[in-house]
Structure formats: structure tokens, C-alpha cells
CSV table of C-alpha atoms in Angstrom, one decimal:
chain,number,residue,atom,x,y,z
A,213,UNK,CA,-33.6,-84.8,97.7
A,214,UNK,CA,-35.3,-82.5,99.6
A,215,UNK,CA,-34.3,-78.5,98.8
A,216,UNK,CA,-36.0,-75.4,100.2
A,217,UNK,CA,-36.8,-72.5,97.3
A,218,UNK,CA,-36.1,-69.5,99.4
A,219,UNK,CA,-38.2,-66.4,98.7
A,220,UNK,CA,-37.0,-62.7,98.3
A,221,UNK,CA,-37.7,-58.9,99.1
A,222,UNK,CA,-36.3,-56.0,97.4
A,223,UNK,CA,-35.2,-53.8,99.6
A,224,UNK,CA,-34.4,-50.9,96.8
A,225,UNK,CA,-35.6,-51.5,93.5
A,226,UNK,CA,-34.8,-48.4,90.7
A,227,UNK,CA,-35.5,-48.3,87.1
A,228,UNK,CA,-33.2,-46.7,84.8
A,229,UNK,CA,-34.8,-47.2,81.6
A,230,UNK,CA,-36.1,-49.0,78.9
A,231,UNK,CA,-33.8,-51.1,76.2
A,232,UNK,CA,-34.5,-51.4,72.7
A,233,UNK,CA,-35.3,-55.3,73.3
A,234,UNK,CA,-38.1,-53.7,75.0
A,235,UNK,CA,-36.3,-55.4,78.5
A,236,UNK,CA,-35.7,-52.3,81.1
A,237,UNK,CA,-32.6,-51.5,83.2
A,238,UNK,CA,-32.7,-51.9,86.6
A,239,UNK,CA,-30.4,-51.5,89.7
A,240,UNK,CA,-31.7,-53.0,92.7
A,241,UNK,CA,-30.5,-54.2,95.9
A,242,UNK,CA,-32.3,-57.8,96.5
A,243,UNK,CA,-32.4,-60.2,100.0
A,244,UNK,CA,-33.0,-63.7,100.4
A,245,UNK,CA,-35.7,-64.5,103.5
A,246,UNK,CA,-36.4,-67.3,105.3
A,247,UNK,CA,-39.8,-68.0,103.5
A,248,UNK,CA,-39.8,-70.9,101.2
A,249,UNK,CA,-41.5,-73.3,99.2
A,250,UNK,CA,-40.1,-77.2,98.9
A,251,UNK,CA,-38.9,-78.8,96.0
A,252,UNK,CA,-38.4,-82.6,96.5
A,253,UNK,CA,-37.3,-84.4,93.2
A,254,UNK,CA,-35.6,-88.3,92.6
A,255,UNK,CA,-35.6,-90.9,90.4
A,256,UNK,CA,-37.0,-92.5,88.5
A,257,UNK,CA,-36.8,-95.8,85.8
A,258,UNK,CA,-39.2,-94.2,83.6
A,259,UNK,CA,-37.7,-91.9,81.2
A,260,UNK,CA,-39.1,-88.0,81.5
A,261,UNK,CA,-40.0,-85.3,83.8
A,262,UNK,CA,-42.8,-85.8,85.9
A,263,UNK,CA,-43.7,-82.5,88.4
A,264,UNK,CA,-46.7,-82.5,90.8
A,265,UNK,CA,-48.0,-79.2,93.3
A,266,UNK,CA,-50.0,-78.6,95.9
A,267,UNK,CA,-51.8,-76.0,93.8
A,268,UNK,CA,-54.4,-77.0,91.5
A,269,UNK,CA,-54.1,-74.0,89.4
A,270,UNK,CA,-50.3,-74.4,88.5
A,271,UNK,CA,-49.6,-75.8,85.3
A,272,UNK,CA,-47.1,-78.9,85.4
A,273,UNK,CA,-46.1,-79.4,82.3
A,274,UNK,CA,-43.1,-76.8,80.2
A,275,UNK,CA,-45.4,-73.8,81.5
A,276,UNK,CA,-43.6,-74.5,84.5
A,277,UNK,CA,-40.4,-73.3,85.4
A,278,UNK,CA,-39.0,-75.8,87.4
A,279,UNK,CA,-40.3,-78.4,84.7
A,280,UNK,CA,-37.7,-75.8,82.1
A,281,UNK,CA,-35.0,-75.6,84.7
A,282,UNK,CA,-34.8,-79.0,85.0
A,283,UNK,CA,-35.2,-80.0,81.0
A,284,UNK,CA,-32.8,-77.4,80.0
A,285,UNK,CA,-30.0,-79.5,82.4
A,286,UNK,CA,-31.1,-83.3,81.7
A,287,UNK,CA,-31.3,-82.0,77.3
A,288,UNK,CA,-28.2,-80.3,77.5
A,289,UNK,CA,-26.3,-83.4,79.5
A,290,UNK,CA,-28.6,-85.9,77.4
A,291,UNK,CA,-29.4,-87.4,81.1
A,292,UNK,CA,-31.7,-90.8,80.2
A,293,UNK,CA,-33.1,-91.6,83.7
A,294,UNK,CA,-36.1,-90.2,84.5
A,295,UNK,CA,-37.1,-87.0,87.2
A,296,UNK,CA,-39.5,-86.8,89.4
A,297,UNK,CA,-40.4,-84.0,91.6
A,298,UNK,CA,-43.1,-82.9,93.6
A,299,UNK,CA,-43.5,-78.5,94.6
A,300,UNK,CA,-45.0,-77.7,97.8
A,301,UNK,CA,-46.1,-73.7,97.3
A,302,UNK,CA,-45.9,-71.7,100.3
A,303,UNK,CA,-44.5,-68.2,99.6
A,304,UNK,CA,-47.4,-66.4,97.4
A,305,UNK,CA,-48.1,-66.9,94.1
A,306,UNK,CA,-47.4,-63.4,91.9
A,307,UNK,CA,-46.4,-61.6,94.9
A,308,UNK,CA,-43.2,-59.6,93.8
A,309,UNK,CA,-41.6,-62.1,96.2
A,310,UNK,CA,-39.7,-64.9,93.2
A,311,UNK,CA,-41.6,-67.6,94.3
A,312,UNK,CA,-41.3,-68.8,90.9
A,313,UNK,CA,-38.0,-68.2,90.1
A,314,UNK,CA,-36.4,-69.6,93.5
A,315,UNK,CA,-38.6,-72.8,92.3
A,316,UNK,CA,-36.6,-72.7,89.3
A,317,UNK,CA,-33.3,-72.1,90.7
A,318,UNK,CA,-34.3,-74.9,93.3
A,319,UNK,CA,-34.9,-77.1,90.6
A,320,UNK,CA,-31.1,-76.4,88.4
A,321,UNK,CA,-29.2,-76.9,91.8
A,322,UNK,CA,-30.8,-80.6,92.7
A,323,UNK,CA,-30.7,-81.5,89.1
A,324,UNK,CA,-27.1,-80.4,89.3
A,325,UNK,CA,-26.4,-82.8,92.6
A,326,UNK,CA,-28.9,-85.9,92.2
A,327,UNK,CA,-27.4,-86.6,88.5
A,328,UNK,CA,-23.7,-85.5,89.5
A,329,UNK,CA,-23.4,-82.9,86.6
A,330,UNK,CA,-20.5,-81.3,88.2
A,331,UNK,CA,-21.8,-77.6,87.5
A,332,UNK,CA,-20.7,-75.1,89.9
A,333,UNK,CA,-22.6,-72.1,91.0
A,334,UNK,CA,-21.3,-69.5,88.3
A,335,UNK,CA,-22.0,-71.9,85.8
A,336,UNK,CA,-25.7,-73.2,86.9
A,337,UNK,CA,-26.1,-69.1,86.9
A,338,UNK,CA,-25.3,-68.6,83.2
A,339,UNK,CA,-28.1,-71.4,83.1
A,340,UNK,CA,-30.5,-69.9,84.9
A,341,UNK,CA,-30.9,-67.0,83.1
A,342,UNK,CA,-32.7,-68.5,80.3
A,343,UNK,CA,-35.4,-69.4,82.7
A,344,UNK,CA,-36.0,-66.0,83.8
A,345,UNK,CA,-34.1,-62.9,84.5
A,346,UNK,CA,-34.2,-63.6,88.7
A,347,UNK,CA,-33.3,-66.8,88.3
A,348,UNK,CA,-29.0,-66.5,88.5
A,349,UNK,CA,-30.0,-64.5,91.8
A,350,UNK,CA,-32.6,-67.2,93.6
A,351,UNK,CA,-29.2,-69.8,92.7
A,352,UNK,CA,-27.0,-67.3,94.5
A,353,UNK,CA,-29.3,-66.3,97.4
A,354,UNK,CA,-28.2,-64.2,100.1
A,355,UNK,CA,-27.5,-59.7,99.5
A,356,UNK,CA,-26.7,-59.0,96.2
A,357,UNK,CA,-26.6,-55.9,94.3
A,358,UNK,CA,-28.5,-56.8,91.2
A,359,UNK,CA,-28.3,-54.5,87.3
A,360,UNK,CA,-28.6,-54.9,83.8
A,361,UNK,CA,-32.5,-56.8,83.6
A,362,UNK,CA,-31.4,-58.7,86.7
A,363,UNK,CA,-28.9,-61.1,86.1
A,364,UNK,CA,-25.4,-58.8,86.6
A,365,UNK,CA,-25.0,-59.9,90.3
A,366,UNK,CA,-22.8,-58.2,92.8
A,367,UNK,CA,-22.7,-60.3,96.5
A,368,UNK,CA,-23.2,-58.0,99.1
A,369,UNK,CA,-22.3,-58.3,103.2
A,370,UNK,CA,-24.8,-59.9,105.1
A,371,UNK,CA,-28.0,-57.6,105.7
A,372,UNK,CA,-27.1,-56.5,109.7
A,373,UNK,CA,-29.5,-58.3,111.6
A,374,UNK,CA,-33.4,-57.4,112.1
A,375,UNK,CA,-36.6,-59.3,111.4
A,376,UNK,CA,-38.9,-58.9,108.0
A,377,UNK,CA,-42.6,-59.3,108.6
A,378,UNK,CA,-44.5,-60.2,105.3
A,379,UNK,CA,-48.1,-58.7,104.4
A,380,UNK,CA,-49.6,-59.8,101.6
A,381,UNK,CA,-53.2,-58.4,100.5
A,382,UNK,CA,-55.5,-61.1,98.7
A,383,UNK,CA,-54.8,-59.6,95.1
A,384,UNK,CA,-52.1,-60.4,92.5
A,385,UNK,CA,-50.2,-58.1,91.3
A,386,UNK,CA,-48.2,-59.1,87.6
A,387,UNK,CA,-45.2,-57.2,86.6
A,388,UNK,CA,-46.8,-56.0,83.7
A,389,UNK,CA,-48.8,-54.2,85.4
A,390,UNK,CA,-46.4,-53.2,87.5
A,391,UNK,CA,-44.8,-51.5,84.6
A,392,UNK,CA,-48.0,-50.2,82.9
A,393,UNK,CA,-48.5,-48.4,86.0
A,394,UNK,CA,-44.9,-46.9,85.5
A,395,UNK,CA,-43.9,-43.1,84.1
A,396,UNK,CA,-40.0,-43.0,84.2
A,397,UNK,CA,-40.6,-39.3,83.3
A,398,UNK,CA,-42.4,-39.1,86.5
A,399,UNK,CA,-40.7,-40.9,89.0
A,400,UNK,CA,-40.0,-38.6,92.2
A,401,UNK,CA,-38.6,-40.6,94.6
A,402,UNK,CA,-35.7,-43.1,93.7
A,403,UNK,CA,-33.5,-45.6,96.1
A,404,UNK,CA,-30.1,-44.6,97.0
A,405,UNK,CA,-29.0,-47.2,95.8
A,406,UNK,CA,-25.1,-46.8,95.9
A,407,UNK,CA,-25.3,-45.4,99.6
A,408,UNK,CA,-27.2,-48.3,100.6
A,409,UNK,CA,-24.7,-50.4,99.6
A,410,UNK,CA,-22.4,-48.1,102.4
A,411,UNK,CA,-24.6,-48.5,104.5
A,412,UNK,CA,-25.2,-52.3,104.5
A,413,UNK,CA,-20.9,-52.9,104.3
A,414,UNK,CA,-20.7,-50.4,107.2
A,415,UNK,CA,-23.9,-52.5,108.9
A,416,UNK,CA,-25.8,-49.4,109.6
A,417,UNK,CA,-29.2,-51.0,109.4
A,418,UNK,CA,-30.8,-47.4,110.8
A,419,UNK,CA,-29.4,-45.3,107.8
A,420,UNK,CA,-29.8,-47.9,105.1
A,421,UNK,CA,-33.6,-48.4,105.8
A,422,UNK,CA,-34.0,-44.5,105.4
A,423,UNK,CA,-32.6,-44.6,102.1
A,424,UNK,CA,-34.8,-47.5,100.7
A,425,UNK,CA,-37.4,-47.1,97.7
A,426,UNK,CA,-39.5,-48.5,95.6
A,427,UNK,CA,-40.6,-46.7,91.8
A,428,UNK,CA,-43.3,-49.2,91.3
A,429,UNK,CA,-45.1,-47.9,94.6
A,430,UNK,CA,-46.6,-45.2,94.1
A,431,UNK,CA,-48.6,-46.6,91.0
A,432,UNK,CA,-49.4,-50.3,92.2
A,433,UNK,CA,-50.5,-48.4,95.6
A,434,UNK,CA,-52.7,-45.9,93.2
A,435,UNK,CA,-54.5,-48.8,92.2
A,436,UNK,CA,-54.7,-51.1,95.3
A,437,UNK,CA,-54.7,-49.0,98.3
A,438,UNK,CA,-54.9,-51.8,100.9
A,439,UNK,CA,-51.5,-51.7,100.5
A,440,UNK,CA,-50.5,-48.1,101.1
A,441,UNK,CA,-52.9,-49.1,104.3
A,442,UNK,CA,-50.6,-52.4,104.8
A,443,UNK,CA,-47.3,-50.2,105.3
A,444,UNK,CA,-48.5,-47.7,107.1
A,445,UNK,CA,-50.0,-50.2,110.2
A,446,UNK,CA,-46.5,-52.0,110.0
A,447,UNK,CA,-44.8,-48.2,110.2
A,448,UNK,CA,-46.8,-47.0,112.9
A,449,UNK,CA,-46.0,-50.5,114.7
A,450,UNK,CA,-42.6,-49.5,115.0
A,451,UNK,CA,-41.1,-50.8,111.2
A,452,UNK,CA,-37.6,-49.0,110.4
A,453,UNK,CA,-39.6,-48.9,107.2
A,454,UNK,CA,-41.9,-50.6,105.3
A,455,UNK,CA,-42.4,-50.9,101.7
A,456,UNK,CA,-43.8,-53.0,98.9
A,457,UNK,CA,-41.3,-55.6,97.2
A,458,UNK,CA,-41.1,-55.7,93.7
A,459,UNK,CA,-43.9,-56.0,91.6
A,460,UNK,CA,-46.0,-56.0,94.7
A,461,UNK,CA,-48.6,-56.6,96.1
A,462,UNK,CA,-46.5,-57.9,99.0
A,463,UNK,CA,-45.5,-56.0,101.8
A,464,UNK,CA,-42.6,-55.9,104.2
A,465,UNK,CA,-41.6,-54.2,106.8
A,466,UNK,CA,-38.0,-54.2,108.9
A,467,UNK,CA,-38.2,-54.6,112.2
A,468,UNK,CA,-34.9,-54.2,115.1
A,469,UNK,CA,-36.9,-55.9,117.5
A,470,UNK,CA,-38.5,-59.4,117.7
A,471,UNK,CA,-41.4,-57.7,120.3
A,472,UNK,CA,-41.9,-55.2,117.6
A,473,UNK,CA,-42.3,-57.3,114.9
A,474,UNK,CA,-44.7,-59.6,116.6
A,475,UNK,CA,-46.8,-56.8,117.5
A,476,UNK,CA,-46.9,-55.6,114.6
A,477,UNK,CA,-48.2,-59.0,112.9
A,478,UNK,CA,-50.6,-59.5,115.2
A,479,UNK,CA,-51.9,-56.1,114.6
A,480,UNK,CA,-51.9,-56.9,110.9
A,481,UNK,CA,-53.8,-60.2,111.3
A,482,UNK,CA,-56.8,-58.3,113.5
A,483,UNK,CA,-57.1,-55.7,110.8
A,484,UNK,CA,-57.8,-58.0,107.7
A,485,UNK,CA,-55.7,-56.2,105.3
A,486,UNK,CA,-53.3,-59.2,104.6
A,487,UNK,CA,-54.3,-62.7,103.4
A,488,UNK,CA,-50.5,-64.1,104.1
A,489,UNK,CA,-48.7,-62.6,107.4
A,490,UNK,CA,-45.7,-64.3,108.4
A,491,UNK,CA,-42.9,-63.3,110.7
A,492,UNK,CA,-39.2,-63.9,109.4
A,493,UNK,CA,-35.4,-63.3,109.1
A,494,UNK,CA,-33.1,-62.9,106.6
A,495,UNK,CA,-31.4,-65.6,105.0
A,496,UNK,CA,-27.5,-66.0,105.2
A,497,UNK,CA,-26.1,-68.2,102.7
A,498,UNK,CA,-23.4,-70.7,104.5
A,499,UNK,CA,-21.7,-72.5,101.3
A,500,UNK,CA,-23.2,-71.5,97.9
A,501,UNK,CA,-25.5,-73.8,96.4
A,502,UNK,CA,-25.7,-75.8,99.8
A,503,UNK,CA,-29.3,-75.9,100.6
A,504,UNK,CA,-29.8,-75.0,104.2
């Protein structure tokens, strides 16, 4: 079984404070795009989990969170055949993009279908979330509206459509230092959220773009410039707007115009900023957990 692990973008991400657990609150509006890594698993007579990458550096034993996705369903359904599965990385690695997480969520939906567990989406969801809080929303895929830590999901209306072009700079970016570089006291600009949300059911992709926002911007860009220099060449190539997603350091910028966005990446490319430029679409889920 072949499945693709579909990457996302946040295209408004708000914090609204901190728990006791120590775990924030968030409210943010999250889309799948059609940037993926590939997660083939089968078989096998040997009893266990067996998981190999293309990338040297990424652990492959229980560090890894397909290898926990996929324990956590063959423990819990005492499954005595063995797995195998092999992870081909392309979206970046620690790039605010799930990369990670889709991996996982790739990993409970073919565990789900190759040993005929019978799980359906809601419930591989209440899973997930014991993997990591973006998890349930990498198995749901598509526009959701996303609060609590991450994992109360609302399923938006299809983003209208437009074109996403990826920048990423050659740094990582971890989401603790995301949120080390994070006042809430002195956050100044916040997503309208809720009006986004009008926006996206109304399909007015022009007033929703105006509304987006990120608070972990203006920090993470404090501290990497490159890629306050990143959104402003994708702007001033004729973005709707451009902004970093999550945790950063990856950029994206909405585009209503295939020229536009092609432009726009070939600009990028000739300037060096970006290590990883790649020229997209949203995702639209057709059926669930159906892989594409």
C-alpha cells in the first residue's frame, strides 16, 4: 500500500493562552496542500515493525511517529503479523508544515486498511491524538477550523481556488522556539479568525487573505530575517499575501494566478533565500480517509 502524507499551511494561526498543563490554546484555520511525503507499508511473516527513510538523520525506531502510530493500532488490536514500511521525506523537516504528523496520520489510516481493523475516520482521530496534537487533523485533511491544543476540529468549505508557492529558508525552526519567541502580552496583530471563516464559506478568497495572521511572525522573523525577506519578494510578485506557517521557518504565499505564482518562484529561486521552493495547490479531500 502506497499512501501520500499530505503536508499543511496555516493560513491564520492565534494563540489565546496558556493552560495549566502548560499546553496553550489555540484557534487556527489549517489547509491541506498538495505537498507530500510517501508512506508505503506491507507485510510481513516476521512479527514487529520494521520502518526505513530516505533520511539518514531520522530515527526509526519509537522516536518515530509513524513507528507510534502504527504500534499504538497493531498493540491495541494485538495484530501478530508483522509491518513493514518504508518513508520517503519530501516536504521539510521542522518546517511548521506537519511533515511529521501527516506521516503519522499516514501511518494510522494504512494500518487501519492493510489489517482490516474496521476503524472509521472519527475513531482513527481519537487515536491520533496520542501521537501528537496535529495528528486528528493530518487524518482529516482538507479546511478545518482547528481549537483547544489542536485537536477540536471544525471542517470547513473548500479554500476557493488559488495556488500556494512554498519558500523554505535553510534553517529549522522548533516550536519551542517558536513559543520562546512568544509575548501574549504583546501580541499586536491577531487573525480574524471568525471572519475568515465568512469569508472562506462565502468564497471570497480576496477578503479572506486580508484578514490572515500569524502571532509567531513577528518573533521567529526577529530572529531569522531571511524570512521577512522571503514574504516580502513573494508580495511584491503579486502574492494576495504571504506569510509564514506555523512554527516557521516556511513560507507561503497565495497566488490567484498560475503566471503569478510561477514568477514569483522563479524569482525566489534566483534570489537564494529559499533552500525548498515548490509551486502547489490546495488539497480537496474526495472521501475521508481515501488517499488520493
Amino acid at each position: 500500500m502506497r499512501l501520500r502524507a499530505m503536508a499543511k499551511i496555516n493560513l491564520g494561526l492565534d494563540i489565546i493562552g496558556k493552560r495549566e498543563d502548560g499546553y496553550h490554546e489555540v484557534r487556527m484555520i489549517m489547509q491541506t496542500i498538495r505537498m507530500y511525503d510517501v508512506l508505503e507499508i506491507r507485510k510481513k511473516t516476521s512479527p514487529g515493525i520494521s520502518l526505513s527513510t530516505n533520511l539518514p538523520y531520522i530515527p526509526c525506531d519509537e522516536r518515530n511517529l509513524v513507528y507510534k502510530a502504527a504500534k499504538i493500532l497493531m498493540d491495541e488490536f494485538h495484530v501478530e503479523e508483522g509491518l513493514s514500511m518504508k518513508l520517503t521525506k519530501s516536504v521539510p523537516v521542522a518546517a511548521g508544515m506537519a511533515g511529521g504528523s501527516s506521516d503519522a496520520a499516514a501511518a494510522f489510516v494504512g494500518v487501519n486498511r492493510l489489517f482490516h481493523l474496521g476503524l472509521s475516520e472519527e475513531e482513527l482521530m481519537k487515536r491520533a491524538v496520542q501521537v501528537g496534537a496535529d495528528v486528528p487533523y493530518c487524518v482529516m485533511r482538507g479546511t478545518a477550523l482547528a481549537e483547544g491544543i489542536g485537536e477540536k476540529l471544525t471542517r470547513l468549505p473548500d479554500l476557493p481556488g488559488c495556488y500556494i508557492l512554498i519558500g523554505k529558508p535553510g534553517i529549522n525552526v522548533s516550536t519551542r522556539t517558536a513559543y520562546e519567541n512568544l509575548d501574549l502580552n504583546e501580541i499586536r496583530r491577531r487573525p480574524d479568525i471568525d471572519g475568515m471563516i465568512c469569508d472562506i464559506k462565502n468564497k471570497d478568497l480576496y477578503s479572506m487573505t486580508g484578514k490572515m495572521e500569524n502571532v509567531f511572525e513577528p518573533g521567529i522573523m526577529a530572529k531569522y530575517p531571511v524570512i521577512r525577506e522571503i514574504r516580502d519578494l513573494m508580495e511584491k510578485q503579486g502574492a494576495l499575501k504571504a506569510m509564514m506557517s506555523g512554527s516557521g521557518p516556511t513560507v507561503f504565499g497565495i497566488f490567484d494566478d498560475a503566471g503569478k505564482m510561477q514568477n514569483a518562484a522563479r524569482a525566489l529561486k534566483k534570489s537564494g533565500l529559499a533552500k525548498t521552493v515548490f509551486a502547489t495547490r490546495t488539497y480537496k479531500p474526495g472521501g475521508g480517509t481515501k488517499d488520493e
